[in-house]
Coordinates of C-alpha atoms (C1' of nucleotides) in Angstrom, one line a residue:
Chain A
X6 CA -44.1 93.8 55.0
X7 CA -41.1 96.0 54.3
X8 CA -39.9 96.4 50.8
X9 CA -37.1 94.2 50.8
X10 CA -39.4 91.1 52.3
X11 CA -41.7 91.5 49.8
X12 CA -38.9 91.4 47.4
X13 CA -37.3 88.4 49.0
X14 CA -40.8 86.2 48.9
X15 CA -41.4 87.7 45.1
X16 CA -38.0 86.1 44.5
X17 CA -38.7 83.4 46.3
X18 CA -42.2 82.9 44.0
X19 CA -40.3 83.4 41.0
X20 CA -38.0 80.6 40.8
X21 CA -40.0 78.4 42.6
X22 CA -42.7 78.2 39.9
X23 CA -39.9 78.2 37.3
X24 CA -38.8 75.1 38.8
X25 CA -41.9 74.3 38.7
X26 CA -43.0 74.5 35.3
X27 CA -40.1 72.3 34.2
X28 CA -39.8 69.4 37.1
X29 CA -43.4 69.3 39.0
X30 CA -44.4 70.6 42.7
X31 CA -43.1 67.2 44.2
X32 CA -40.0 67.6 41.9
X33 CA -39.1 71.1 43.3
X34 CA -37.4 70.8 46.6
X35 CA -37.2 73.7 49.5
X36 CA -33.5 73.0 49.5
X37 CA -33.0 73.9 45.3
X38 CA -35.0 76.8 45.6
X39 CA -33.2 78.4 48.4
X40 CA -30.0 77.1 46.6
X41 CA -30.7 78.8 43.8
X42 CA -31.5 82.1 45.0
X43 CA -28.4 81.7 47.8
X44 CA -31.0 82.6 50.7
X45 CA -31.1 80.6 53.9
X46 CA -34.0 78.1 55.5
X47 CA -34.8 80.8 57.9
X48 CA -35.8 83.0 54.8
X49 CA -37.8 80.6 53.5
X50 CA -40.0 79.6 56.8
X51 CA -40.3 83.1 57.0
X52 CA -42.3 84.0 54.4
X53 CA -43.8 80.3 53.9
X54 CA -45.5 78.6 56.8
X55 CA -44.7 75.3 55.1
X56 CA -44.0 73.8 51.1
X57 CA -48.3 73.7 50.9
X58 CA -48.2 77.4 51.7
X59 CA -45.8 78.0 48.7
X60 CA -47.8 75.7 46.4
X61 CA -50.7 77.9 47.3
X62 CA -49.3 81.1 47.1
X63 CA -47.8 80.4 43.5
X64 CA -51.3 79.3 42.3
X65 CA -53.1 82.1 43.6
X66 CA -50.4 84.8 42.1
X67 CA -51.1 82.9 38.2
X68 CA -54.0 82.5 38.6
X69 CA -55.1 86.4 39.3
X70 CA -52.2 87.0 36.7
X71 CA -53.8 85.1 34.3
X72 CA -57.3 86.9 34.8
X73 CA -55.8 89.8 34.7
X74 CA -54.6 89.7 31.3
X75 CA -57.6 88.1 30.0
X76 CA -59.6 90.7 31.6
X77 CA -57.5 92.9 29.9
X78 CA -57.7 91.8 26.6
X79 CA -61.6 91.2 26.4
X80 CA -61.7 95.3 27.3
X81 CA -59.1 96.0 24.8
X82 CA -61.2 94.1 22.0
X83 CA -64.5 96.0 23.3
X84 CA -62.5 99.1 22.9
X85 CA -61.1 98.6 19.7
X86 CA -64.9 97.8 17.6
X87 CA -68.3 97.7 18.7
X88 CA -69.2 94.8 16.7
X89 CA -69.4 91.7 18.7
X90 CA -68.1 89.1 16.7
X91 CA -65.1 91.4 15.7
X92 CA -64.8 92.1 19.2
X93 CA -64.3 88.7 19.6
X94 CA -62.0 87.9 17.2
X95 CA -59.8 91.0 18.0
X96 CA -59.5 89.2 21.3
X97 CA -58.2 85.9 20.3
X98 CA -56.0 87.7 17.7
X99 CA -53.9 89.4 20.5
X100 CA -53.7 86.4 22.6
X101 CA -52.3 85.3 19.0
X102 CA -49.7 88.4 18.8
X103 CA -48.9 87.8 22.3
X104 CA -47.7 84.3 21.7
X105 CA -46.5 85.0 18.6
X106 CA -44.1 87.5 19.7
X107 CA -42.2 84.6 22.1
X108 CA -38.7 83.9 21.7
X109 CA -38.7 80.3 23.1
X110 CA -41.6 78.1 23.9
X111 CA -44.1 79.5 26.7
X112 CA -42.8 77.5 29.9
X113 CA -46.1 75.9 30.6
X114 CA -49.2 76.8 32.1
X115 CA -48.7 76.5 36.2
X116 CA -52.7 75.6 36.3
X117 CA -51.9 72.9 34.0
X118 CA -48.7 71.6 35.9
X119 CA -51.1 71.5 39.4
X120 CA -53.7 69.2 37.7
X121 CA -51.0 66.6 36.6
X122 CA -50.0 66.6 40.3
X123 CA -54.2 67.3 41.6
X124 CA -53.8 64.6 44.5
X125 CA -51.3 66.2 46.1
X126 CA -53.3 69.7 46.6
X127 CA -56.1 70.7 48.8
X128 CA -59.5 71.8 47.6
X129 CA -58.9 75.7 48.2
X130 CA -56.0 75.0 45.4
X131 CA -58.4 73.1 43.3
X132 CA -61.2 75.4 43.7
X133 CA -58.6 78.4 42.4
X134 CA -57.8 76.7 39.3
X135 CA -61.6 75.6 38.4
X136 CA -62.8 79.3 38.7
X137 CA -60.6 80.7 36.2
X138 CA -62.0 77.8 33.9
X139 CA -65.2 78.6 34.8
X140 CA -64.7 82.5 34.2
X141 CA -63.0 82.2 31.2
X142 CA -66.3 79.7 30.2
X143 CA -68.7 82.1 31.5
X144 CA -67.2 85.2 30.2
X145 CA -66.6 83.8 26.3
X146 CA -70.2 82.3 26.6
X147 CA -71.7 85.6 27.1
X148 CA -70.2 86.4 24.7
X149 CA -71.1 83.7 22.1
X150 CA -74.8 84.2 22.7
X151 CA -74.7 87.7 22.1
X152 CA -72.7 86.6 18.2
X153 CA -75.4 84.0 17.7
X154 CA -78.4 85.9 18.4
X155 CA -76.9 88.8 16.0
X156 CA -75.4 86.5 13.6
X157 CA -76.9 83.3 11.6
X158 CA -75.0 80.7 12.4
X159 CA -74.2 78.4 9.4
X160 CA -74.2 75.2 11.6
X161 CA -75.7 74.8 14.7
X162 CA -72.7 74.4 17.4
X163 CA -73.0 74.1 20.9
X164 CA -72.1 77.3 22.2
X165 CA -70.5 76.3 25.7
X166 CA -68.1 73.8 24.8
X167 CA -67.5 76.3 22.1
X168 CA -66.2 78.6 25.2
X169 CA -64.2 76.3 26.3
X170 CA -62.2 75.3 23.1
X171 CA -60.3 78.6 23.5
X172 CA -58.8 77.2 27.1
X173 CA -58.6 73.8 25.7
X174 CA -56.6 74.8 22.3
X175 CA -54.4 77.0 24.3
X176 CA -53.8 74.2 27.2
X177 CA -53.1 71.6 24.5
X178 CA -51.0 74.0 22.4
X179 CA -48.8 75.0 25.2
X180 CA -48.0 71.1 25.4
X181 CA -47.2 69.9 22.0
X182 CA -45.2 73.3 21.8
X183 CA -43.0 72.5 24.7
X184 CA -42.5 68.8 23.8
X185 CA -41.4 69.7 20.6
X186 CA -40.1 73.2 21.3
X187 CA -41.7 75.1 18.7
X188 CA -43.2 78.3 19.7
X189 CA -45.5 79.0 16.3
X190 CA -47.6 76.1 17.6
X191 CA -49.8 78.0 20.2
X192 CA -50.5 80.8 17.6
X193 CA -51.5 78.6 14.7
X194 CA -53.8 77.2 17.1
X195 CA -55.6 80.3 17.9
X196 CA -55.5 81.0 14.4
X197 CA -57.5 78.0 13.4
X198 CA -59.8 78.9 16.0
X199 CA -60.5 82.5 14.7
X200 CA -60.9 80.8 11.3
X201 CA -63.5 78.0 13.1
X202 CA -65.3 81.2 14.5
X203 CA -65.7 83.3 11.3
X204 CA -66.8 80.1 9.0
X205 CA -69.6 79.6 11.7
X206 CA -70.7 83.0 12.0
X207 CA -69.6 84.7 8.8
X208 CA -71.7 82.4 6.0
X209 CA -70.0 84.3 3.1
X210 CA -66.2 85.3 3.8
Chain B
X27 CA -39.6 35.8 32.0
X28 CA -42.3 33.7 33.7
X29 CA -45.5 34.1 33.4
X30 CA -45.6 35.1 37.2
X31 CA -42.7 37.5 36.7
X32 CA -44.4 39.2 33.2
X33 CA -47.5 39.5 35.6
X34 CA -45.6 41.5 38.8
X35 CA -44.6 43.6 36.3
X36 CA -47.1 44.2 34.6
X37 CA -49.2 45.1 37.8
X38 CA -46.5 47.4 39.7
X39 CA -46.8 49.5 35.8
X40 CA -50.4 49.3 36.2
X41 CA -50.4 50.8 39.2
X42 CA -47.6 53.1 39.2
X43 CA -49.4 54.6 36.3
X44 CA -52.5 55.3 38.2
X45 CA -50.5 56.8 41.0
X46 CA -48.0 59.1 38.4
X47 CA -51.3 60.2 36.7
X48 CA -52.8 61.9 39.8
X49 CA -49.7 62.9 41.8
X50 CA -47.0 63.0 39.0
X51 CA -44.0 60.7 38.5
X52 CA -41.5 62.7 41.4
X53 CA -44.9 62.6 43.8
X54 CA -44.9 58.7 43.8
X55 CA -42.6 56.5 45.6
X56 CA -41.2 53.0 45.3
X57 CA -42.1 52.5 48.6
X58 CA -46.0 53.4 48.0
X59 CA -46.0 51.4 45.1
X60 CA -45.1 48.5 46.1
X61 CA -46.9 49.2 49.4
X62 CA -50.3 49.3 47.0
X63 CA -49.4 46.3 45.9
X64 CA -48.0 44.5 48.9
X65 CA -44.8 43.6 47.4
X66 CA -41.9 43.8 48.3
X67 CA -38.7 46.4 47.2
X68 CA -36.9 42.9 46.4
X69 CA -39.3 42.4 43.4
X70 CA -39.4 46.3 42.5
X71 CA -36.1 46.0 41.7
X72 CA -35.7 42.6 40.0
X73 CA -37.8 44.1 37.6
X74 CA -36.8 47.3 37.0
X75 CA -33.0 48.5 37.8
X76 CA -34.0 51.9 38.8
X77 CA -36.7 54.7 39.7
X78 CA -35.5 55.9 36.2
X79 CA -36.0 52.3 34.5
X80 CA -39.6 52.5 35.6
X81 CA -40.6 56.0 34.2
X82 CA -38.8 54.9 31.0
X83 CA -41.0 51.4 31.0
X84 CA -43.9 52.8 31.9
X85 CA -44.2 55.6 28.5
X86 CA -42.8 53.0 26.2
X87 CA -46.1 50.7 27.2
X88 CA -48.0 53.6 26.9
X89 CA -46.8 54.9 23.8
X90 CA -46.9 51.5 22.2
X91 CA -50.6 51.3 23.2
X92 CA -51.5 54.9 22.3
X93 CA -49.5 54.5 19.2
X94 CA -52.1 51.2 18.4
X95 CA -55.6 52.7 19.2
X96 CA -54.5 55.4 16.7
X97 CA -53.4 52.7 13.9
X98 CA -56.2 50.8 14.6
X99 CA -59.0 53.7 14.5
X100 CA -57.1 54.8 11.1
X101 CA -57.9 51.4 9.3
X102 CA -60.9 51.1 10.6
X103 CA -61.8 54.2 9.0
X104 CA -60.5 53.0 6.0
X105 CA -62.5 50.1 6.2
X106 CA -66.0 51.8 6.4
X107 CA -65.5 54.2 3.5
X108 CA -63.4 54.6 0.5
X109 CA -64.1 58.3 0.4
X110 CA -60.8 60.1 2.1
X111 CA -62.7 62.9 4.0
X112 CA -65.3 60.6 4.9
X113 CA -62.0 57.8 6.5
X114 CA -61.0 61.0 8.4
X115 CA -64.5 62.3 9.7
X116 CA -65.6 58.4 10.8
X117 CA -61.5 58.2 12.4
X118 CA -62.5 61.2 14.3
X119 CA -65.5 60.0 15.3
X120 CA -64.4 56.7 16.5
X121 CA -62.3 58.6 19.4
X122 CA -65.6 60.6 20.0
X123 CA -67.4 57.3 20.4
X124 CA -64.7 55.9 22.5
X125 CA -64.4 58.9 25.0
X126 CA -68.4 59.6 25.0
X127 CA -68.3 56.1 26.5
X128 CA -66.6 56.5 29.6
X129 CA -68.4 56.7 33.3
X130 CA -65.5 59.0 34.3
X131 CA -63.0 61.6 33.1
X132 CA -59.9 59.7 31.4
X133 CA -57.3 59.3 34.2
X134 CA -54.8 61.6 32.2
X135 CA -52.2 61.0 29.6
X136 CA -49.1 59.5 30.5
X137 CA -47.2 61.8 27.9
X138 CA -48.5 64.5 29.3
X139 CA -47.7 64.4 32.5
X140 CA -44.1 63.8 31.8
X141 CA -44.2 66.8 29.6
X142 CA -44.9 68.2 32.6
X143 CA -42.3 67.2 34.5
X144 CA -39.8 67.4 31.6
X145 CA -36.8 67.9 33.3
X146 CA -36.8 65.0 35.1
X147 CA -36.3 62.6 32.4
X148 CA -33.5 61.4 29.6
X149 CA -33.2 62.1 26.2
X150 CA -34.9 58.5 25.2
X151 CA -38.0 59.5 27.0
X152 CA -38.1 62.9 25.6
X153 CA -38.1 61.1 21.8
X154 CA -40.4 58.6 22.7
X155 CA -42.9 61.1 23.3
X156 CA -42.3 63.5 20.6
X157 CA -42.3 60.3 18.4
X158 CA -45.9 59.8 18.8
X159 CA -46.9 63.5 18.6
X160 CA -44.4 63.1 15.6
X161 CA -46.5 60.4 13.9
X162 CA -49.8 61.6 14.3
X163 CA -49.3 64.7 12.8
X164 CA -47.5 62.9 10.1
X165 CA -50.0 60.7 9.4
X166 CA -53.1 63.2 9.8
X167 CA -51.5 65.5 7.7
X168 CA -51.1 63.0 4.9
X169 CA -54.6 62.3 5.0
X170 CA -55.5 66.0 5.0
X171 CA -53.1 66.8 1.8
X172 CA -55.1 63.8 -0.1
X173 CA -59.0 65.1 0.8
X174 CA -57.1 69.0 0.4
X175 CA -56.6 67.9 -3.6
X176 CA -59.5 66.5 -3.8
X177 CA -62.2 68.9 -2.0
X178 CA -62.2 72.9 -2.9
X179 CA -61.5 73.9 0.7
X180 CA -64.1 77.1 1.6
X181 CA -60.4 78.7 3.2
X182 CA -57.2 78.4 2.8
X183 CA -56.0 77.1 6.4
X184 CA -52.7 75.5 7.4
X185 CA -52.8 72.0 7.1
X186 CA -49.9 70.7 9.7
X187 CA -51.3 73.0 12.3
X188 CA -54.9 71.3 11.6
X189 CA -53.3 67.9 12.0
X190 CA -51.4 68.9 15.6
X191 CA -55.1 70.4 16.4
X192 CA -56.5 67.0 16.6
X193 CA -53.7 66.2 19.6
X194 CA -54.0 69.7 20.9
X195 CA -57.8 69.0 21.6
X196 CA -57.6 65.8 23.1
X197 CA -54.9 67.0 25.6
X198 CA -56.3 70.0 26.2
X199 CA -59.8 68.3 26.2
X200 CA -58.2 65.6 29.0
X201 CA -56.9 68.3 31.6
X202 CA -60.0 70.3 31.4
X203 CA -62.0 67.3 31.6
X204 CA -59.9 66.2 34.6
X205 CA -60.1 69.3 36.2
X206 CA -63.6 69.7 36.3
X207 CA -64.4 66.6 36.2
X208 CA -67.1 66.6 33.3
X209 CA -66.4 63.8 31.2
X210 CA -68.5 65.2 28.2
X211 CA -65.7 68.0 27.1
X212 CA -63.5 65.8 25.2
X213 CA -66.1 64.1 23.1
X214 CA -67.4 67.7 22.5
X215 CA -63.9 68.8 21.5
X216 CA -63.8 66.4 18.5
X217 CA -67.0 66.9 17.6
X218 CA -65.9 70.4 17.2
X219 CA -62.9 69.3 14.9
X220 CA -64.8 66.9 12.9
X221 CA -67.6 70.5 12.2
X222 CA -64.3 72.2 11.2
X223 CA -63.1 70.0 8.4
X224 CA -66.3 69.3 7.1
X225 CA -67.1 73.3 7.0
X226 CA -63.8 73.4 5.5
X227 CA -64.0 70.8 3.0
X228 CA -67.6 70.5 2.7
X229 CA -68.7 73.7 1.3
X230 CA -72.5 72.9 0.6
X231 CA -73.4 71.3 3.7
Chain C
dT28 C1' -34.1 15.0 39.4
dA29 C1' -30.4 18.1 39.9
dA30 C1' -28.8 22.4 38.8
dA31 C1' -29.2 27.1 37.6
dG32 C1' -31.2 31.1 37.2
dA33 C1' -35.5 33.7 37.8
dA34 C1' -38.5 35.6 41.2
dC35 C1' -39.0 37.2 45.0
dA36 C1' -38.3 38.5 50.6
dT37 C1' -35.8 40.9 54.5
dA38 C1' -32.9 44.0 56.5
dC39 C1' -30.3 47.7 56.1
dC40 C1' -28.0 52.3 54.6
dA41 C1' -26.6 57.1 53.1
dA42 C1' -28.6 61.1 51.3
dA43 C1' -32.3 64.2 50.7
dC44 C1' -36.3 65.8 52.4
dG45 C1' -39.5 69.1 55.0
dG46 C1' -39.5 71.4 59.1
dT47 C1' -38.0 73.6 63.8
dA48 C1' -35.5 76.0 67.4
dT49 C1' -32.8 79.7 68.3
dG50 C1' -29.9 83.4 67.4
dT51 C1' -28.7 87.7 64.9
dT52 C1' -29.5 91.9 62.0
dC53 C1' -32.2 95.2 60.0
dT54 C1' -35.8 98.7 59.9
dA55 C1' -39.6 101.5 60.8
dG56 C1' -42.3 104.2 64.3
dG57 C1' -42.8 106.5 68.9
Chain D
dC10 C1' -32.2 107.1 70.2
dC11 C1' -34.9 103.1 71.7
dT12 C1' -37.5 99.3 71.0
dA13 C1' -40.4 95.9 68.9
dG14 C1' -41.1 93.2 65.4
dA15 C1' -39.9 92.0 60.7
dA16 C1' -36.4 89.7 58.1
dC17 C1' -33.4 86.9 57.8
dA18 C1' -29.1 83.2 59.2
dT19 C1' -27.3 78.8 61.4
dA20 C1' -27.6 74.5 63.1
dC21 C1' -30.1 70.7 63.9
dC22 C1' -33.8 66.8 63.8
dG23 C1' -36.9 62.9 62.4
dT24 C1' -38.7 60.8 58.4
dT25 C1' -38.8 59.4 53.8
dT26 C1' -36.4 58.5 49.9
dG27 C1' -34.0 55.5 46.3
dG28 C1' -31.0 51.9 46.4
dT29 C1' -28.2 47.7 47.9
dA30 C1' -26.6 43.3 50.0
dT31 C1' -27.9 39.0 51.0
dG32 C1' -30.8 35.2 51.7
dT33 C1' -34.7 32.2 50.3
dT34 C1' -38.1 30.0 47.2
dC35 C1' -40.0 28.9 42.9
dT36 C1' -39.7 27.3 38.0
dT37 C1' -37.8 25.8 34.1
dT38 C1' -35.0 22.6 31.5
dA39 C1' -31.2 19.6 30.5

DNA sequence: TAAAGAACATACCAAACGGTATGTTCTAGG
DNA sequence: CCTAGAACATACCGTTTGGTATGTTCTTTA
């Protein structure tokens, strides 16, 4: 694909998932998107077999963005102690800065748009949304067991669901934030959840 | 209105709500719903004036409902103990209970999924939403400034941000539990809040 | 019981929709 | 420079969509 076409379908990805975020898949037609950028049909059907192919291609692209920078992150935290809980916590608190540093409300979460709207994707789509769950899960869980077995844990929590509270403040944060457009929400969360961490495994802070 | 005629409504919202919560409002049609339901587009719009008139009936009810189970699960709190952390703890509980309880992930929340779709909707909707988000953090947070004065909390955490994190759970609890279809995650995620407050406000324990 | 309005049913319409067929322009490689 | 395919543009099509106009049946109440 020549520069320019890959620029044209990047465009074309762009304010598609914009739309997106703000009116649903099924609320997004071909005809806005096109609109919007002022390219033609013929550009579109070009670079997208059909409106499933984009729905696809915009949830793969997040998705591996969003792995990306959690990938990212989880290094940066190993690099910056070798403690790790602190590790740990270093991690959540740059998802923190990162959300903290936000102008206006984070648009929404495209994983999170897609399961509003589930019936109307395929199980490839699906199955690209549950594994960066089920990363994000299995890479924090790891990580918990490695805290608990180094640490004496004050109470005895369950360590998965544990995991998973990071997604699930962040998912639900992202909501209440855009509802009520106020972008310290999402931070404060992940603040209380650094907190949560440190009274569990730090008995005497 | 008849009792016939409160009864088609009531079962073209019923199911229109099922259908908006797995395909999102702009992915169902009049046309499917009252296909589902095998009336006709004669009695759609006797009872409600527009596509629009729907969407707006539809999260009133649910509001109105939502808004209920919470007052309700409050008093009855209130009821079982006279100790304020302990109203808040058994409040918290009584959604665990109720969630622990189902056979299957909850279909969704209505409010969500409009969030979702945000653009698509009036100003009304938009307040009737934030209204309940509004309220519950409202009314958590007063309950939470009353056991503050009267527990020496262990830290010193932001109390409106640990009201909105009992909301924040649930909905993020509710797409991951739709998602991956486990219905266990949401009662996990409040008993995770309820282990927060009480290592917060229950030093000893 | 008669009248009036509620509660539907039927048939239809214009616009928007996703998609296609076909033609043109651009661009990279031999 | 030539050519083949990528990268578009234009025009069109069948279906689905939300919505309406009009007619019929049921239900309540004076």
């Amino acid at each position: 694909m020549s520069r320019k076409g890959v620029e044209t379908r990047e465009k074309i990805l762009d304010a598609a998932q914009a739309m997106v975020l703000s009116r649903g898949f099924s609320g997004v037609s071909v005809d806005k998107v096109i609109e919007s950028l002022g390219v033609t049909k013929g550009a579109f059907f070009h670079h997208f077999k059909n409106k499933q192919d984009l729905a696809t291609a915009l949830i793969v692209r997040y998705a591996q963005a969003d792995m990306d920078y959690f990938n990212e992150a989880l290094a940066r935290g190993e690099r910056l102690s070798n403690d790790p809980l602190q590790q740990l916590l270093i991690f959540i608190g740059l998802y923190e800065e990162l959300f903290a540093g936000l102008a206006e409300p984070y648009p929404g979460c495209l994983l999170a748009t897609y399961i509003h709207e589930a019936q109307l994707f395929d199980e490839d789509v699906e199955n690209t949304i549950n594994n960066v769950f089920l990363t994000w899960r299995q890479e924090l869980l790891k990580r918990l067991k490695v805290i608990a077995a180094n640490y004496p844990a004050r109470r005895n929590v369950d360590l998965p669901s544990l995991a998973d509270e990071f997604i699930i403040l962040i998912e639900g944060a992202f909501l209440l934030s855009k509802s009520l457009r106020d972008v310290k929400i999402v931070p404060q969360q992940l603040r209380h959840y650094r907190t949560y961490l440190e009274m569990i495994f730090l008995p005497d802070v």
